[in-house]
One Martini backbone bead per residue (centre of mass of N, CA, C, O) as a GRO file, in nm:
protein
  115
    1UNK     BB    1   0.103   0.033   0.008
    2UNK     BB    2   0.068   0.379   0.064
    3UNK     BB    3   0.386   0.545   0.187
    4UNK     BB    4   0.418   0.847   0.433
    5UNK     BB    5   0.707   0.951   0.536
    6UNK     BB    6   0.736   1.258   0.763
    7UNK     BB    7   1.094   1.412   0.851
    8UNK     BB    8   1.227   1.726   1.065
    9UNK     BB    9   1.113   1.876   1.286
   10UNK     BB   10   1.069   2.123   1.505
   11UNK     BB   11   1.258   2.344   1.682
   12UNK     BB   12   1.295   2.698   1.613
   13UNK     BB   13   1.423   2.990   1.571
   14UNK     BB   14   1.416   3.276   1.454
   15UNK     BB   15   1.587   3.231   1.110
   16UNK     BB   16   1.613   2.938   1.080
   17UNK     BB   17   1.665   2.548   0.995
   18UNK     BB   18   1.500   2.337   0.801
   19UNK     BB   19   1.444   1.979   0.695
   20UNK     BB   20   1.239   1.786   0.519
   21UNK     BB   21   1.099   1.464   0.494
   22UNK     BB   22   0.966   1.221   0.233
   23UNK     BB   23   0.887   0.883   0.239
   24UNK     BB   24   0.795   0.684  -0.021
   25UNK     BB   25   0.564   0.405  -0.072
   26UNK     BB   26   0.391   0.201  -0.315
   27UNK     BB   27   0.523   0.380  -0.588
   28UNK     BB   28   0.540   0.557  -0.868
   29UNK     BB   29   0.723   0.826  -0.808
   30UNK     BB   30   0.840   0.956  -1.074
   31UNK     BB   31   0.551   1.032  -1.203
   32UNK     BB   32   0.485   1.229  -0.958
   33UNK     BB   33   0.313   1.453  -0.788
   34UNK     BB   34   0.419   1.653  -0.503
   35UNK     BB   35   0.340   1.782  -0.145
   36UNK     BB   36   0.349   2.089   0.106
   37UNK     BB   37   0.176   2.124   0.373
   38UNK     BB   38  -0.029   2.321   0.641
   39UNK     BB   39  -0.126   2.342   0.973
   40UNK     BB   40  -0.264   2.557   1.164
   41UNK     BB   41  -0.423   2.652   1.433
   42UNK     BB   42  -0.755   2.756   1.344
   43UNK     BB   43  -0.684   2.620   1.041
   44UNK     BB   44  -0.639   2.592   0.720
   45UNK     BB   45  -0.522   2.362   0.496
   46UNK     BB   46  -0.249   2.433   0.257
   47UNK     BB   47   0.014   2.526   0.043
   48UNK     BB   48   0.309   2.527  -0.021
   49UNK     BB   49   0.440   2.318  -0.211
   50UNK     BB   50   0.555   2.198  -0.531
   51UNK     BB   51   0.630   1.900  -0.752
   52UNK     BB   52   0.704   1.792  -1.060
   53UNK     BB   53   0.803   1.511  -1.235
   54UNK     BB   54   0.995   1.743  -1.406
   55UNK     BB   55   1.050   1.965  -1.122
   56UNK     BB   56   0.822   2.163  -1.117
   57UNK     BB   57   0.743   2.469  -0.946
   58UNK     BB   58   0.556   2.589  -0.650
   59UNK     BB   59   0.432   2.871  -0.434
   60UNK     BB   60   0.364   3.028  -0.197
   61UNK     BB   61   0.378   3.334  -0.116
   62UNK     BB   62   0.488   3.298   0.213
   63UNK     BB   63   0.764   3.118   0.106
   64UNK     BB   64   0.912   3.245  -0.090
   65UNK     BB   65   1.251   3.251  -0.092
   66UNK     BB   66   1.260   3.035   0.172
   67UNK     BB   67   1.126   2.771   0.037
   68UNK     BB   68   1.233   2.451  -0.108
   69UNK     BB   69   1.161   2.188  -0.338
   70UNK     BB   70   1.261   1.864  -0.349
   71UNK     BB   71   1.397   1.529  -0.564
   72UNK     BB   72   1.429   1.204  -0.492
   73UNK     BB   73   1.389   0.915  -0.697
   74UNK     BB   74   1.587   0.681  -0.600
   75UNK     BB   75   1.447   0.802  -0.294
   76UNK     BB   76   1.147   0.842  -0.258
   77UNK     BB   77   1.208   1.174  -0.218
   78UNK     BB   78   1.096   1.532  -0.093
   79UNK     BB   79   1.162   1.767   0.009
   80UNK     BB   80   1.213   2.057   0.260
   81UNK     BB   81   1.336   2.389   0.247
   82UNK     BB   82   1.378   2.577   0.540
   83UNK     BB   83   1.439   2.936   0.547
   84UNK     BB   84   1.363   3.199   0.762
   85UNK     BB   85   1.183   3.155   1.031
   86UNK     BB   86   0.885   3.187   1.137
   87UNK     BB   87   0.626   3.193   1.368
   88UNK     BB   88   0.390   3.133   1.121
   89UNK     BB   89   0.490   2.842   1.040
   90UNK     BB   90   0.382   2.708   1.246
   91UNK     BB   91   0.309   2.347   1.169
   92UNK     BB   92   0.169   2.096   1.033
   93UNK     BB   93   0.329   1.879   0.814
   94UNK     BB   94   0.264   1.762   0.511
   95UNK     BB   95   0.246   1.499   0.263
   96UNK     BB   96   0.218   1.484  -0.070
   97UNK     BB   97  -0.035   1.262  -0.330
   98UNK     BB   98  -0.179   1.347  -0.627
   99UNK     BB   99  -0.349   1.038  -0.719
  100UNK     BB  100  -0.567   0.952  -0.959
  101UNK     BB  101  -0.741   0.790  -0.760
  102UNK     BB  102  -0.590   0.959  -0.492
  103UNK     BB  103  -0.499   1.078  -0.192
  104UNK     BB  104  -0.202   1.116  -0.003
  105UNK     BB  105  -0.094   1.124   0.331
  106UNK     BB  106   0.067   1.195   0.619
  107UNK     BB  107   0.089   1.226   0.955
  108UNK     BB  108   0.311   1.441   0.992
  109UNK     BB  109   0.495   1.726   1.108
  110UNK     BB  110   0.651   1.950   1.364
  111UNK     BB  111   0.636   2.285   1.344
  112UNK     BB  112   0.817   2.538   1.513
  113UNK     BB  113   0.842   2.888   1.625
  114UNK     BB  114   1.087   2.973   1.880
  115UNK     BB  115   1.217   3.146   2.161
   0.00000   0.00000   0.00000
């Protein structure tokens, strides 16, 4: 069965850096596009980065030029470098798949950005 286990978040100080990873099994990963959501407490849960099977990315616009989403396809694994860290991002992440037939999301994990 497909699963995304995402891994990396933490404590961080604002100014800092987390990055993220999710491993995906149970798919063929590299021709689908991936992404990275986030929830924060009495928020709906947004897209935060995308990225497609042939690399092709797109951004919240709260997080341009501060966070990247890449992707080895080899380790079918996502990646999310998250630098120059705000208190508002503060968030469970998820790992998203956007597969054909359903969406698969991983189980989160959080990120805190705090003094």
């Amino acid at each position: 069965q497909v699963q995304l286990v995402e891994s990396g978040g933490g404590l961080v100080q604002p100014g800092g850096s987390l990055r993220l990873s999710c491993a995906a099994s149970g798919i063929i990963f590299s021709i689908y596009a991936m992404g990275w959501y986030r929830q924060a407490p009495g928020k709906q849960r947004e897209l935060v980065a995308r990225i497609t099977s042939g690399g092709s990315t797109n951004y919240a616009d709260s997080v341009k030029g501060r966070f990247t989403i890449s992707r080895d396809n080899a380790k079918k694994t996502v990646y999310l470098q998250m630098n120059s860290l705000k208190p508002e991002d503060t968030a469970v992440y998820y790992c998203n798949a956007p597969l054909p037939i359903r969406e698969y999301w991983g189980q989160g994990t959080q990120v805190t950005v705090s003094s």
